């Protein structure tokens, strides 16, 4: 029921102790410091490993956003197979795996396989036991390297190509070519003919009837 006119508000409860129920965020500076300390502690506990895992480059859903590239949940089993990385080994060396994801295009498949190979080329595997290296472990020269990566996403970034770099470019109708090159203009004309076919037939029929009536 809507209330009209300048009448009294019915059953007004304005004397509640609302100040007790208001949530404040005066602890924001303290939380900020705790989050920072937690990040530092996590990086120290997992060192020399990176704090994040390697993610695939995927397209955003829907027609509106599918030109953007973002990090996905995990690599597909087909991508791991082509990169020659065992599916059970991948999570142990910092690679995210998503067994539900399916490759729908060869382009994204090739991009993520190349991403895995680049990661594999830079990977340094320490032996589980000191002095007892296995076949897949890195060489002693690589183990002495000081090139430690803290974040995998920063070392192998996923960059979106902008318009200036040539993903797509807008063209005006006046710059369109003629004949076979004028695809946009031909599509618009076909669309217009389909929309106006009934009106044009009615107009032609009326014109023919007028011409026949004038001859009589």
CSV table of C-alpha atoms in Angstrom, one decimal:
chain,number,residue,atom,x,y,z
A,1,UNK,CA,0.0,0.0,0.0
A,2,UNK,CA,1.4,3.3,-1.0
A,3,UNK,CA,1.1,6.4,1.2
A,4,UNK,CA,-0.2,9.6,-0.3
A,5,UNK,CA,-0.2,13.1,0.8
A,6,UNK,CA,1.5,14.7,3.8
A,7,UNK,CA,0.1,12.3,6.5
A,8,UNK,CA,1.5,10.8,9.6
A,9,UNK,CA,3.9,7.9,9.2
A,10,UNK,CA,2.3,4.8,10.7
A,11,UNK,CA,4.1,2.6,13.2
A,12,UNK,CA,7.3,4.6,13.1
A,13,UNK,CA,10.1,3.0,15.0
A,14,UNK,CA,12.8,5.6,15.0
A,15,UNK,CA,14.0,5.2,18.6
A,16,UNK,CA,16.0,2.0,18.1
A,17,UNK,CA,19.6,1.9,19.3
A,18,UNK,CA,21.0,2.0,15.8
A,19,UNK,CA,24.4,3.2,16.8
A,20,UNK,CA,25.2,-0.2,18.2
A,21,UNK,CA,24.4,-1.9,14.8
A,22,UNK,CA,26.5,0.4,12.6
A,23,UNK,CA,29.7,-1.3,11.4
A,24,UNK,CA,32.8,0.7,11.3
A,25,UNK,CA,36.1,0.0,9.7
A,26,UNK,CA,38.5,1.8,12.1
A,27,UNK,CA,40.7,-1.4,12.1
A,28,UNK,CA,41.5,-0.9,8.4
A,29,UNK,CA,45.2,0.3,8.9
A,30,UNK,CA,45.8,-2.6,11.3
A,31,UNK,CA,44.3,-5.2,8.9
A,32,UNK,CA,46.4,-3.7,6.1
A,33,UNK,CA,49.6,-4.3,8.2
A,34,UNK,CA,48.5,-7.9,9.1
A,35,UNK,CA,47.8,-8.7,5.5
A,36,UNK,CA,51.3,-7.5,4.5
A,37,UNK,CA,52.9,-9.4,7.3
A,38,UNK,CA,51.0,-12.6,6.2
A,39,UNK,CA,52.2,-12.1,2.6
A,40,UNK,CA,55.8,-11.8,3.8
A,41,UNK,CA,55.6,-14.8,6.1
A,42,UNK,CA,54.1,-16.9,3.3
A,43,UNK,CA,56.8,-15.9,0.8
A,44,UNK,CA,59.5,-16.8,3.4
A,45,UNK,CA,57.9,-20.2,4.2
A,46,UNK,CA,57.6,-21.3,0.6
A,47,UNK,CA,61.0,-19.8,-0.6
A,48,UNK,CA,62.7,-20.3,-3.0
A,49,UNK,CA,59.4,-21.3,-4.6
A,50,UNK,CA,57.1,-18.5,-6.0
A,51,UNK,CA,54.1,-17.6,-4.0
A,52,UNK,CA,51.6,-18.1,-6.9
A,53,UNK,CA,51.1,-20.8,-9.5
A,54,UNK,CA,51.4,-20.6,-13.3
A,55,UNK,CA,48.0,-19.9,-14.9
A,56,UNK,CA,46.8,-20.3,-18.5
A,57,UNK,CA,45.8,-17.4,-20.7
A,58,UNK,CA,42.1,-17.6,-21.5
A,59,UNK,CA,39.4,-15.4,-23.1
A,60,UNK,CA,36.7,-13.8,-21.1
A,61,UNK,CA,33.2,-15.1,-21.8
A,62,UNK,CA,30.4,-13.4,-23.8
A,63,UNK,CA,30.7,-11.5,-27.0
A,64,UNK,CA,31.2,-8.2,-25.2
A,65,UNK,CA,34.4,-9.2,-23.4
A,66,UNK,CA,35.9,-12.1,-25.4
A,67,UNK,CA,38.6,-9.8,-26.9
A,68,UNK,CA,40.2,-9.6,-23.4
A,69,UNK,CA,42.7,-12.2,-22.1
A,70,UNK,CA,42.9,-13.1,-18.4
A,71,UNK,CA,44.5,-15.7,-16.2
A,72,UNK,CA,42.4,-18.9,-16.2
A,73,UNK,CA,41.9,-21.5,-13.4
A,74,UNK,CA,44.3,-24.1,-14.7
A,75,UNK,CA,45.8,-25.8,-17.8
A,76,UNK,CA,44.0,-28.6,-19.6
A,77,UNK,CA,45.2,-32.1,-19.7
A,78,UNK,CA,45.8,-31.8,-23.5
A,79,UNK,CA,48.0,-28.7,-23.0
A,80,UNK,CA,50.1,-30.6,-20.4
A,81,UNK,CA,50.4,-33.6,-22.7
A,82,UNK,CA,51.7,-31.5,-25.6
A,83,UNK,CA,54.1,-29.7,-23.3
A,84,UNK,CA,55.3,-33.1,-22.1
A,85,UNK,CA,54.5,-32.4,-18.5
A,86,UNK,CA,52.9,-35.3,-16.5
A,87,UNK,CA,49.5,-34.3,-15.1
A,88,UNK,CA,50.4,-35.5,-11.6
A,89,UNK,CA,53.8,-33.7,-11.6
A,90,UNK,CA,52.3,-30.4,-12.7
A,91,UNK,CA,50.7,-29.4,-9.4
A,92,UNK,CA,53.9,-30.2,-7.5
A,93,UNK,CA,56.0,-27.8,-9.5
A,94,UNK,CA,53.7,-24.8,-9.4
A,95,UNK,CA,51.4,-25.4,-12.4
A,96,UNK,CA,47.7,-25.0,-11.9
A,97,UNK,CA,45.6,-27.8,-13.5
A,98,UNK,CA,41.9,-27.8,-14.4
A,99,UNK,CA,40.6,-31.1,-15.7
A,100,UNK,CA,37.2,-29.6,-16.5
A,101,UNK,CA,38.5,-27.1,-19.0
A,102,UNK,CA,38.4,-28.0,-22.7
A,103,UNK,CA,40.3,-26.4,-25.6
A,104,UNK,CA,37.9,-24.9,-28.1
A,105,UNK,CA,40.5,-23.4,-30.4
A,106,UNK,CA,43.9,-24.3,-31.7
A,107,UNK,CA,45.1,-20.8,-31.1
A,108,UNK,CA,44.6,-20.8,-27.3
A,109,UNK,CA,45.9,-24.3,-27.1
A,110,UNK,CA,49.2,-23.3,-28.9
A,111,UNK,CA,49.5,-20.2,-26.7
A,112,UNK,CA,49.2,-22.1,-23.5
A,113,UNK,CA,51.5,-24.9,-24.7
A,114,UNK,CA,54.1,-22.3,-25.5
A,115,UNK,CA,53.5,-20.7,-22.0
A,116,UNK,CA,54.1,-24.1,-20.4
A,117,UNK,CA,57.3,-24.7,-22.4
A,118,UNK,CA,58.6,-21.2,-21.4
A,119,UNK,CA,57.9,-22.0,-17.8
A,120,UNK,CA,59.6,-25.4,-18.1
A,121,UNK,CA,62.7,-23.9,-19.7
A,122,UNK,CA,63.1,-21.5,-16.7
A,123,UNK,CA,62.2,-24.1,-14.0
A,124,UNK,CA,64.8,-25.1,-11.5
A,125,UNK,CA,64.0,-28.3,-9.6
A,126,UNK,CA,65.9,-28.9,-6.3
A,127,UNK,CA,66.5,-32.5,-5.2
A,128,UNK,CA,64.3,-33.7,-2.4
A,129,UNK,CA,67.4,-35.1,-0.6
A,130,UNK,CA,70.7,-33.2,-0.5
A,131,UNK,CA,73.3,-35.0,-2.5
A,132,UNK,CA,70.9,-37.4,-4.1
A,133,UNK,CA,69.7,-35.7,-7.3
A,134,UNK,CA,67.3,-37.5,-9.6
A,135,UNK,CA,67.1,-37.5,-13.4
A,136,UNK,CA,64.5,-34.7,-13.6
A,137,UNK,CA,66.3,-32.4,-11.1
A,138,UNK,CA,68.3,-29.4,-12.3
A,139,UNK,CA,72.1,-29.3,-12.6
A,140,UNK,CA,74.3,-28.1,-9.8
A,141,UNK,CA,75.1,-24.9,-11.8
A,142,UNK,CA,71.4,-24.0,-12.0
A,143,UNK,CA,70.9,-24.7,-8.3
A,144,UNK,CA,73.6,-22.0,-7.5
A,145,UNK,CA,71.8,-19.4,-9.6
A,146,UNK,CA,70.6,-16.3,-7.8
A,147,UNK,CA,67.8,-15.6,-10.3
A,148,UNK,CA,64.9,-16.4,-7.9
A,149,UNK,CA,61.4,-15.5,-9.0
A,150,UNK,CA,59.0,-14.5,-6.3
A,151,UNK,CA,55.8,-14.2,-8.5
A,152,UNK,CA,55.2,-16.4,-11.5
A,153,UNK,CA,52.6,-14.0,-12.9
A,154,UNK,CA,55.1,-11.2,-13.0
A,155,UNK,CA,57.8,-13.3,-14.7
A,156,UNK,CA,55.4,-14.7,-17.3
A,157,UNK,CA,52.7,-12.0,-17.6
A,158,UNK,CA,49.5,-12.2,-19.6
A,159,UNK,CA,49.3,-9.0,-21.6
A,160,UNK,CA,46.3,-7.8,-23.5
A,161,UNK,CA,47.1,-6.4,-26.9
A,162,UNK,CA,45.6,-2.9,-27.4
A,163,UNK,CA,44.0,-1.3,-30.4
A,164,UNK,CA,47.2,0.5,-31.3
A,165,UNK,CA,49.1,-2.7,-31.5
A,166,UNK,CA,46.8,-4.0,-34.1
A,167,UNK,CA,44.2,-6.3,-32.6
A,168,UNK,CA,41.4,-4.5,-34.4
A,169,UNK,CA,40.9,-1.1,-36.0
A,170,UNK,CA,37.8,0.9,-36.8
A,171,UNK,CA,37.2,2.0,-40.3
A,172,UNK,CA,34.7,4.6,-41.5
A,173,UNK,CA,32.1,3.8,-44.2
A,174,UNK,CA,33.5,6.4,-46.4
A,175,UNK,CA,36.8,4.5,-46.4
A,176,UNK,CA,35.2,1.3,-47.5
A,177,UNK,CA,36.2,-0.1,-50.9
A,178,UNK,CA,33.9,-0.8,-53.8
A,179,UNK,CA,32.8,-4.2,-55.3
A,180,UNK,CA,34.1,-7.2,-53.4
A,181,UNK,CA,35.8,-5.0,-50.8
A,182,UNK,CA,32.6,-3.3,-49.7
A,183,UNK,CA,31.5,-6.2,-47.5
A,184,UNK,CA,30.0,-3.9,-44.8
A,185,UNK,CA,28.0,-1.9,-47.3
A,186,UNK,CA,26.7,-5.0,-49.0
A,187,UNK,CA,25.6,-6.5,-45.7
A,188,UNK,CA,23.7,-3.3,-44.8
A,189,UNK,CA,22.0,-3.2,-48.2
A,190,UNK,CA,20.9,-6.8,-47.9
A,191,UNK,CA,19.6,-6.1,-44.4
A,192,UNK,CA,17.6,-3.1,-45.7
A,193,UNK,CA,16.2,-5.1,-48.6
A,194,UNK,CA,15.0,-7.8,-46.3
A,195,UNK,CA,13.4,-5.4,-44.0
A,196,UNK,CA,11.6,-3.3,-46.7
A,197,UNK,CA,10.6,-6.1,-49.1
A,198,UNK,CA,6.9,-6.0,-48.0
A,199,UNK,CA,6.7,-2.2,-48.3
A,200,UNK,CA,8.3,-2.2,-51.7
A,201,UNK,CA,6.0,-5.0,-53.0
A,202,UNK,CA,2.9,-3.1,-51.7
A,203,UNK,CA,4.2,0.1,-53.3
A,204,UNK,CA,4.8,-1.6,-56.7
A,205,UNK,CA,1.4,-3.3,-56.6
A,206,UNK,CA,-0.4,0.0,-55.9
A,207,UNK,CA,1.6,1.7,-58.7
A,208,UNK,CA,0.7,-1.0,-61.2
A,209,UNK,CA,-3.0,-0.8,-60.2
A,210,UNK,CA,-3.0,3.0,-60.7
A,211,UNK,CA,-1.4,2.5,-64.2
A,212,UNK,CA,-4.0,-0.1,-65.2
A,213,UNK,CA,-6.8,2.2,-63.9
A,214,UNK,CA,-5.4,5.1,-65.9
A,215,UNK,CA,-5.4,3.1,-69.1
A,216,UNK,CA,-9.1,2.2,-68.7
